[in-house]
Short mmCIF file of C-alpha atoms in Angstrom, two decimals:
data_model
loop_
_atom_site.label_atom_id
_atom_site.label_comp_id
_atom_site.label_asym_id
_atom_site.label_seq_id
_atom_site.Cartn_x
_atom_site.Cartn_y
_atom_site.Cartn_z
CA MET A 12 44.26 47.75 -87.55
CA ARG A 13 46.46 50.55 -86.22
CA LYS A 14 47.05 48.57 -83.02
CA LYS A 15 48.17 45.47 -84.90
CA ILE A 16 50.60 47.37 -87.12
CA VAL A 17 52.18 49.07 -84.12
CA ALA A 18 52.42 45.75 -82.30
CA MET A 19 54.12 44.02 -85.24
CA PHE A 20 56.67 46.81 -85.55
CA LEU A 21 57.44 46.83 -81.84
CA ALA A 22 57.63 43.06 -81.65
CA ALA A 23 60.52 43.12 -84.09
CA SER A 24 62.40 45.77 -82.13
CA MET A 25 61.69 44.00 -78.86
CA VAL A 26 63.96 41.13 -79.86
CA PHE A 27 66.93 43.46 -79.60
CA SER A 28 65.69 44.96 -76.34
CA LEU A 29 65.36 41.60 -74.63
CA ALA A 30 68.67 40.45 -76.05
CA ALA A 31 70.30 43.45 -74.40
CA CYS A 32 68.72 42.53 -71.08
CA GLY A 33 70.02 38.97 -71.34
CA SER A 34 69.41 36.79 -68.31
CA ASP A 35 69.47 39.73 -65.90
CA GLY A 36 65.81 40.70 -66.46
CA GLY A 37 65.02 40.53 -62.77
CA GLY A 38 68.29 41.96 -61.57
CA ALA A 39 70.31 44.98 -62.72
CA ALA A 40 68.66 46.70 -65.65
CA ALA A 41 70.45 47.05 -68.95
CA ASP A 42 72.06 50.34 -69.96
CA GLY A 43 72.31 51.77 -66.46
CA GLY A 44 68.69 51.32 -65.36
CA GLU A 45 67.89 49.89 -61.97
CA ALA A 46 65.88 46.98 -60.65
CA ALA A 47 65.56 45.62 -57.16
CA ALA A 48 63.84 42.47 -56.01
CA ASP A 49 61.54 42.74 -53.01
CA ASN A 50 60.22 39.25 -52.51
CA GLY A 51 57.46 38.18 -50.18
CA SER A 52 58.10 35.66 -47.45
CA ALA A 53 57.15 32.82 -49.77
CA GLY A 54 57.29 32.15 -53.48
CA SER A 55 54.18 31.79 -55.59
CA GLU A 56 53.81 28.03 -55.10
CA GLU A 57 54.30 28.23 -51.34
CA SER A 58 51.74 31.04 -50.98
CA GLY A 59 48.68 28.94 -51.59
CA GLY A 60 48.71 28.74 -55.37
CA SER A 61 48.96 32.42 -56.26
CA ASP A 62 50.58 32.79 -59.67
CA ILE A 63 51.06 36.54 -59.46
CA ASN A 64 54.53 37.89 -60.17
CA LEU A 65 54.27 41.61 -59.52
CA ALA A 66 56.47 44.37 -60.91
CA MET A 67 56.35 48.13 -60.65
CA ILE A 68 58.03 50.62 -62.99
CA THR A 69 58.90 54.11 -61.73
CA ASP A 70 58.12 57.07 -63.99
CA SER A 71 60.58 59.98 -64.02
CA GLY A 72 61.33 59.76 -60.30
CA ASP A 73 62.32 57.06 -57.87
CA ILE A 74 60.86 55.24 -54.87
CA THR A 75 62.00 57.93 -52.43
CA ASP A 76 60.12 60.82 -54.09
CA GLN A 77 57.51 61.08 -51.29
CA SER A 78 54.90 61.12 -54.04
CA PHE A 79 53.50 58.81 -56.71
CA ASN A 80 56.41 56.41 -57.01
CA GLN A 81 57.08 55.97 -53.31
CA THR A 82 53.44 55.52 -52.37
CA THR A 83 52.89 53.00 -55.15
CA TYR A 84 56.10 51.13 -54.34
CA GLU A 85 55.37 50.91 -50.62
CA SER A 86 51.79 49.78 -51.28
CA CYS A 87 52.90 47.11 -53.76
CA LYS A 88 55.67 45.88 -51.47
CA LYS A 89 53.36 45.65 -48.46
CA TRP A 90 50.67 43.82 -50.43
CA ALA A 91 53.21 41.40 -51.89
CA GLU A 92 54.64 40.60 -48.47
CA GLN A 93 51.19 40.05 -47.01
CA ASN A 94 50.19 37.77 -49.89
CA GLY A 95 53.41 35.84 -50.42
CA VAL A 96 53.90 37.26 -53.89
CA GLU A 97 57.18 37.98 -55.65
CA PHE A 98 57.68 41.71 -56.23
CA THR A 99 60.33 43.63 -58.16
CA TYR A 100 60.55 47.31 -59.05
CA TYR A 101 62.36 48.78 -62.02
CA LYS A 102 63.73 52.28 -62.51
CA PRO A 103 64.13 53.29 -66.17
CA ASP A 104 67.57 54.55 -67.12
CA SER A 105 66.19 57.88 -68.37
CA ASP A 106 63.04 59.98 -68.41
CA SER A 107 61.69 58.84 -71.77
CA ASP A 108 58.96 56.68 -73.26
CA GLU A 109 61.65 54.43 -74.73
CA ALA A 110 63.28 53.85 -71.35
CA ARG A 111 59.96 53.12 -69.66
CA ASN A 112 59.05 50.69 -72.45
CA ALA A 113 62.44 49.01 -72.04
CA SER A 114 61.74 48.57 -68.33
CA VAL A 115 58.46 46.87 -69.18
CA ASP A 116 60.36 44.54 -71.51
CA GLN A 117 62.79 43.83 -68.71
CA ALA A 118 60.03 43.17 -66.17
CA VAL A 119 58.34 40.70 -68.50
CA ALA A 120 61.66 39.00 -69.21
CA GLY A 121 62.06 38.72 -65.44
CA GLY A 122 58.76 36.84 -65.15
CA ALA A 123 56.32 39.61 -64.22
CA ASN A 124 52.72 38.98 -65.19
CA VAL A 125 51.18 41.96 -63.35
CA ILE A 126 52.83 45.34 -63.89
CA MET A 127 51.97 48.47 -61.91
CA MET A 128 52.69 51.76 -63.71
CA PRO A 129 52.12 54.99 -61.75
CA GLY A 130 51.57 58.23 -63.62
CA TYR A 131 50.37 59.69 -66.93
CA MET A 132 53.85 59.21 -68.43
CA PHE A 133 53.00 55.53 -68.89
CA ALA A 134 50.40 56.20 -71.59
CA ALA A 135 53.00 55.35 -74.22
CA ALA A 136 53.66 52.02 -72.50
CA VAL A 137 49.93 51.26 -72.47
CA VAL A 138 49.80 51.87 -76.22
CA ALA A 139 53.03 50.10 -77.14
CA GLN A 140 53.26 47.21 -74.70
CA SER A 141 49.72 45.98 -74.07
CA GLU A 142 49.53 44.39 -77.55
CA LEU A 143 53.02 42.90 -77.26
CA TYR A 144 52.28 41.15 -73.98
CA PRO A 145 48.63 39.99 -74.02
CA ASP A 146 49.20 37.66 -71.07
CA VAL A 147 50.48 40.44 -68.81
CA LYS A 148 48.04 42.53 -66.79
CA PHE A 149 48.87 46.24 -66.84
CA ILE A 150 47.57 48.59 -64.13
CA ALA A 151 48.07 52.21 -65.17
CA LEU A 152 47.47 54.63 -62.30
CA ASP A 153 46.51 58.18 -63.26
CA VAL A 154 46.42 57.37 -66.98
CA GLY A 155 43.28 58.56 -68.75
CA ALA A 156 41.75 58.35 -72.20
CA GLY A 157 43.31 61.66 -73.19
CA ASP A 158 46.79 60.44 -72.27
CA ILE A 159 46.33 57.26 -74.30
CA CYS A 160 44.89 59.09 -77.30
CA GLU A 161 47.76 61.58 -77.28
CA LYS A 162 50.29 58.76 -77.62
CA GLY A 163 48.14 56.53 -79.83
CA VAL A 164 46.90 59.10 -82.32
CA GLY A 165 50.09 61.13 -82.43
CA GLU A 166 50.20 63.99 -84.91
CA GLY A 167 46.71 65.27 -85.57
CA TYR A 168 45.34 64.62 -82.08
CA ASP A 169 43.04 67.49 -81.08
CA TYR A 170 43.32 66.87 -77.30
CA ASN A 171 39.65 66.00 -77.03
CA PRO A 172 39.43 62.26 -76.28
CA ASP A 173 35.67 62.34 -76.84
CA ASN A 174 36.40 62.70 -80.55
CA TRP A 175 38.34 59.45 -80.66
CA ASP A 176 37.76 55.77 -79.89
CA VAL A 177 40.45 55.17 -77.30
CA THR A 178 40.03 51.39 -77.60
CA GLU A 179 41.65 51.55 -81.04
CA TYR A 180 44.99 52.41 -79.53
CA TYR A 181 45.64 49.74 -76.93
CA ASN A 182 44.66 46.21 -75.94
CA THR A 183 41.72 46.64 -73.59
CA ASP A 184 41.77 42.97 -72.53
CA ASN A 185 44.84 43.31 -70.33
CA VAL A 186 44.85 46.94 -69.19
CA TYR A 187 43.13 48.74 -66.33
CA CYS A 188 43.47 52.51 -66.14
CA CYS A 189 42.25 54.94 -63.54
CA THR A 190 42.39 58.65 -62.93
CA TYR A 191 41.51 60.57 -59.79
CA GLN A 192 39.16 63.44 -59.08
CA GLU A 193 41.98 65.74 -58.02
CA GLU A 194 39.69 68.73 -57.98
CA ILE A 195 38.02 67.32 -54.85
CA SER A 196 41.10 66.99 -52.64
CA GLY A 197 42.38 70.29 -54.05
CA TYR A 198 39.07 71.86 -53.01
CA MET A 199 39.36 70.37 -49.52
CA ALA A 200 42.87 71.80 -49.10
CA GLY A 201 41.90 75.29 -50.24
CA TYR A 202 38.69 75.32 -48.23
CA GLY A 203 40.47 74.16 -45.08
CA ALA A 204 43.30 76.67 -45.47
CA VAL A 205 40.92 79.64 -45.57
CA LYS A 206 38.91 78.27 -42.67
CA LEU A 207 42.16 78.02 -40.72
CA GLY A 208 42.75 81.72 -41.23
CA TYR A 209 45.01 81.99 -44.26
CA ARG A 210 44.11 84.92 -46.47
CA HIS A 211 46.96 85.17 -49.00
CA LEU A 212 47.43 81.82 -50.69
CA GLY A 213 49.49 80.48 -53.55
CA PHE A 214 49.37 77.59 -55.99
CA LEU A 215 52.65 76.28 -57.41
CA GLY A 216 51.93 73.56 -59.95
CA GLY A 217 54.42 71.33 -61.68
CA MET A 218 53.85 70.88 -65.40
CA SER A 219 50.51 72.18 -66.62
CA VAL A 220 49.00 68.75 -67.25
CA PRO A 221 45.31 67.97 -66.63
CA ALA A 222 45.83 66.37 -63.21
CA VAL A 223 47.79 69.36 -61.92
CA THR A 224 45.23 71.75 -63.34
CA ARG A 225 42.36 69.89 -61.71
CA PHE A 226 44.15 70.11 -58.38
CA GLY A 227 44.70 73.85 -58.87
CA TYR A 228 41.22 74.72 -60.06
CA GLY A 229 39.69 72.69 -57.23
CA TYR A 230 41.94 74.51 -54.79
CA VAL A 231 40.74 77.87 -56.09
CA GLN A 232 37.09 76.78 -55.81
CA GLY A 233 37.60 75.65 -52.22
CA ILE A 234 39.27 78.94 -51.32
CA ASN A 235 36.44 80.89 -52.87
CA ASP A 236 33.65 78.92 -51.19
CA ALA A 237 35.27 79.15 -47.74
CA ALA A 238 35.84 82.90 -48.19
CA LYS A 239 32.18 83.38 -49.15
CA GLU A 240 31.01 81.39 -46.13
CA LEU A 241 33.16 83.54 -43.85
CA GLY A 242 32.26 86.78 -45.62
CA VAL A 243 35.93 87.60 -46.34
CA THR A 244 36.11 87.45 -50.13
CA GLY A 245 37.57 90.96 -50.25
CA ASP A 246 40.39 89.94 -47.94
CA VAL A 247 41.43 86.75 -49.74
CA GLU A 248 43.95 86.68 -52.60
CA VAL A 249 45.45 83.82 -54.63
CA GLU A 250 48.70 83.74 -56.63
CA TYR A 251 48.73 81.00 -59.28
CA VAL A 252 51.67 79.66 -61.32
CA CYS A 253 53.15 76.45 -62.74
CA GLY A 254 56.84 75.70 -62.58
CA GLY A 255 56.98 73.88 -65.91
CA GLN A 256 58.63 70.84 -64.27
CA PHE A 257 58.12 68.42 -61.39
CA TYR A 258 61.12 69.43 -59.30
CA GLY A 259 62.30 72.58 -57.60
CA ASP A 260 65.32 74.62 -58.65
CA ALA A 261 66.91 78.04 -58.08
CA ASP A 262 64.55 79.85 -60.46
CA ILE A 263 61.43 78.44 -58.85
CA THR A 264 62.78 79.07 -55.35
CA ALA A 265 63.44 82.69 -56.34
CA ALA A 266 59.83 83.05 -57.45
CA MET A 267 58.66 81.58 -54.15
CA ASP A 268 60.97 83.94 -52.27
CA THR A 269 59.12 86.81 -53.94
CA TRP A 270 55.74 85.35 -53.07
CA TYR A 271 56.48 84.70 -49.41
CA GLY A 272 58.90 87.54 -48.77
CA THR A 273 57.56 90.40 -50.89
CA LYS A 274 53.93 89.66 -51.71
CA GLY A 275 53.13 88.27 -48.26
CA VAL A 276 51.85 84.86 -49.33
CA GLU A 277 51.18 82.77 -46.24
CA VAL A 278 50.74 79.26 -47.64
CA VAL A 279 51.53 77.64 -51.00
CA PHE A 280 49.96 74.46 -52.40
CA ALA A 281 53.05 72.85 -53.99
CA CYS A 282 51.42 70.56 -56.51
CA GLY A 283 53.94 68.65 -58.56
CA GLY A 284 56.01 65.84 -57.03
CA GLY A 285 59.34 67.25 -55.85
CA ILE A 286 58.55 70.88 -56.68
CA PHE A 287 57.68 71.32 -53.00
CA THR A 288 61.39 71.76 -52.28
CA SER A 289 61.36 75.28 -53.71
CA ALA A 290 58.25 76.26 -51.77
CA ALA A 291 59.63 74.78 -48.55
CA GLU A 292 63.02 76.51 -48.91
CA ALA A 293 61.31 79.87 -49.37
CA ALA A 294 58.69 79.32 -46.67
CA VAL A 295 61.14 78.69 -43.84
CA LYS A 296 62.71 82.12 -44.42
CA THR A 297 59.48 83.96 -43.65
CA GLY A 298 57.45 81.66 -41.43
CA GLY A 299 55.26 80.61 -44.36
CA LYS A 300 53.51 77.28 -44.78
CA VAL A 301 53.20 74.59 -47.48
CA ILE A 302 50.44 72.23 -48.64
CA GLY A 303 51.59 68.87 -50.04
CA VAL A 304 50.13 66.74 -52.82
CA ASP A 305 49.38 63.15 -53.92
CA SER A 306 50.44 61.51 -50.63
CA ASP A 307 50.89 62.76 -47.08
CA GLN A 308 54.02 64.82 -47.70
CA ALA A 309 54.34 66.18 -44.15
CA PRO A 310 57.13 63.74 -43.20
CA VAL A 311 59.42 65.02 -45.96
CA ILE A 312 58.33 68.68 -46.14
CA ASP A 313 58.64 69.06 -42.37
CA GLN A 314 62.28 68.02 -42.58
CA ASN A 315 62.84 71.64 -43.59
CA GLN A 316 61.10 72.90 -40.46
CA GLU A 317 58.80 71.37 -37.88
CA GLY A 318 55.14 72.12 -38.58
CA LEU A 319 55.74 73.48 -42.09
CA THR A 320 52.97 71.41 -43.74
CA VAL A 321 49.38 72.53 -43.23
CA THR A 322 47.90 69.48 -45.00
CA SER A 323 48.24 67.42 -48.18
CA ALA A 324 45.73 66.96 -51.01
CA MET A 325 45.99 63.21 -51.44
CA LYS A 326 45.06 60.57 -53.99
CA GLY A 327 44.20 57.10 -52.77
CA LEU A 328 47.02 55.30 -54.55
CA GLY A 329 47.43 52.79 -51.76
CA ALA A 330 43.73 51.98 -51.74
CA THR A 331 43.78 51.49 -55.50
CA VAL A 332 46.79 49.19 -55.39
CA ASN A 333 45.33 47.07 -52.60
CA THR A 334 41.88 46.80 -54.13
CA VAL A 335 42.97 45.93 -57.65
CA LEU A 336 45.67 43.44 -56.65
CA THR A 337 43.38 41.70 -54.17
CA ASP A 338 40.70 41.34 -56.83
CA ILE A 339 43.22 40.05 -59.36
CA LYS A 340 44.29 37.41 -56.87
CA ALA A 341 40.62 36.50 -56.39
CA GLY A 342 40.18 36.00 -60.13
CA LYS A 343 38.18 39.18 -60.73
CA TRP A 344 40.28 40.73 -63.50
CA SER A 345 37.24 40.82 -65.78
CA GLU A 346 35.83 43.56 -63.53
CA TYR A 347 38.79 45.79 -64.42
CA ALA A 348 39.90 44.93 -67.96
CA GLY A 349 39.27 47.75 -70.41
CA LYS A 350 38.01 50.20 -67.80
CA ILE A 351 39.25 53.75 -67.34
CA ASP A 352 37.79 54.67 -63.96
CA ASN A 353 37.69 58.17 -62.51
CA LEU A 354 38.06 57.55 -58.78
CA GLY A 355 36.80 59.93 -56.15
CA MET A 356 34.26 59.81 -53.35
CA VAL A 357 32.81 56.44 -52.36
CA SER A 358 31.86 57.04 -48.73
CA GLU A 359 31.00 59.56 -46.02
CA ASN A 360 34.03 58.15 -44.21
CA PRO A 361 37.01 60.29 -45.31
CA GLU A 362 39.55 57.48 -45.11
CA GLU A 363 37.60 55.24 -47.50
CA ASN A 364 37.71 57.73 -50.37
CA PHE A 365 40.20 57.91 -53.22
CA VAL A 366 40.70 61.65 -52.64
CA GLN A 367 41.22 62.98 -49.13
CA LEU A 368 43.23 64.97 -46.59
CA PRO A 369 45.42 63.19 -43.98
CA LEU A 370 43.68 62.96 -40.63
CA GLU A 371 46.86 62.66 -38.58
CA SER A 372 49.17 65.31 -40.03
CA THR A 373 46.72 68.09 -41.01
CA GLN A 374 47.14 71.09 -38.71
CA TRP A 375 43.56 71.24 -37.47
CA GLY A 376 42.41 74.38 -35.67
CA ASP A 377 39.30 76.02 -34.28
CA GLY A 378 38.30 77.21 -37.74
CA PHE A 379 38.66 73.78 -39.34
CA THR A 380 38.51 70.76 -37.04
CA GLN A 381 38.45 67.07 -37.90
CA ASP A 382 34.70 67.19 -37.37
CA ASP A 383 34.44 70.11 -39.79
CA TYR A 384 36.43 68.12 -42.34
CA LYS A 385 34.22 65.08 -41.91
CA ALA A 386 31.14 67.28 -42.37
CA LEU A 387 32.66 68.68 -45.57
CA VAL A 388 33.36 65.17 -46.87
CA LYS A 389 29.77 64.18 -46.15
CA SER A 390 28.46 67.25 -47.97
CA ILE A 391 30.59 66.52 -51.03
CA TYR A 392 29.63 62.84 -51.03
CA ASN A 393 25.93 63.66 -50.73
CA GLY A 394 26.12 66.22 -53.52
CA GLU A 395 25.36 69.21 -51.31
CA VAL A 396 28.73 70.69 -52.30
CA THR A 397 29.57 70.49 -55.99
CA ILE A 398 33.05 70.92 -57.45
CA SER A 399 33.64 71.50 -61.13
CA ASN A 400 36.24 69.42 -62.97
CA ASP A 401 36.25 71.80 -65.95
CA ILE A 402 39.83 72.81 -66.74
CA SER A 403 39.18 74.90 -69.83
CA ALA A 404 39.62 78.12 -67.84
CA LEU A 405 40.24 79.29 -64.28
CA PRO A 406 37.03 79.13 -62.24
CA ALA A 407 35.11 82.38 -61.83
CA THR A 408 35.69 83.64 -58.29
CA ASP A 409 34.76 86.38 -55.88
CA VAL A 410 38.30 86.39 -54.48
CA LYS A 411 41.19 87.89 -56.46
CA VAL A 412 43.21 85.30 -58.42
CA THR A 413 46.36 86.27 -60.35
CA ASP A 414 47.54 83.71 -62.92
CA TYR A 415 51.23 84.04 -63.82
CA GLY A 416 51.27 81.22 -66.36
CA SER A 417 54.49 79.20 -66.15
CA ILE A 418 57.92 79.98 -64.68
CA LYS A 419 59.69 77.77 -67.22
#
């Protein structure tokens, strides 16, 4: 009943939203937002009968963020080109649920029937828009039951999705959600860094949301396990903080200057979209290093200095986009509708997993070679190495971990 009431209310307001967009739904967005068409080499009829019209909405960033938005955009664009499918992306005119919802309205008005939404910020769109547009398929990357419940329940939500029926708050028939086991790639990054010889490590998160915390707690577990294997737990130290935002600024750079320059931190896992800029700016002053997140961030981080990026703790966004869109085209939507998958290890082959390190750009060394990494992946996949996804408290460790809370 709650879903229907919300849908009826939003349907009325949508009339005004679509009226504002007018006939430019697939072109320039209303009220200063942005949209850009990236069409395949052939329209839907010329491409062998495919009726997919694909759109992507950016969250609070844009398609050059070297993170979630860019990876999703590039994967969607490549798939659309290869499959002769029309593709358009939309950038909301502000960082708000209302703006993201308006971009969904605009995409639908422009003809989209499959909409890709990267990031937990789209939980509100899942709640509000899935009932309004039952014929549109929504793919929400990194949106979990907790995110949906927070937006659907509103005041009174206790932040324990197990206490709620998430299906009451959105239309399960036309939505596929997935989250990622960030703790695994975080673990790999921390484990590899210690094996490569780093002894004073840092974690700089963005906002303290579950995905960031899983990355951080996995990172700490990997550091601890590698230190125990090497018998150097007394020599290893971890500084831990969140910036309170997903971009760097002067305050965060100053904190990183203290870490690298005064405390002697050697490498920082910059885990939060564009927050790596503050870590990178500080690292180049002292010869420090940076670990990227979500995608292979070496190309952008290393613009500050050659060889600055040790590795990146990645999510398989591209693999998710390709798999889901290919199955939609093959008529297999029923295998996805209503699911909230938690994607992680599916193979002993590192490149087939949804959480991994980049084989090409990681700075392998004698202490941690590609073969060592592949052996670690096999051990995790086989269950010989276990990694906790509990984010209720920092993991118990033998190494010293100092938690500074949040900068902002």
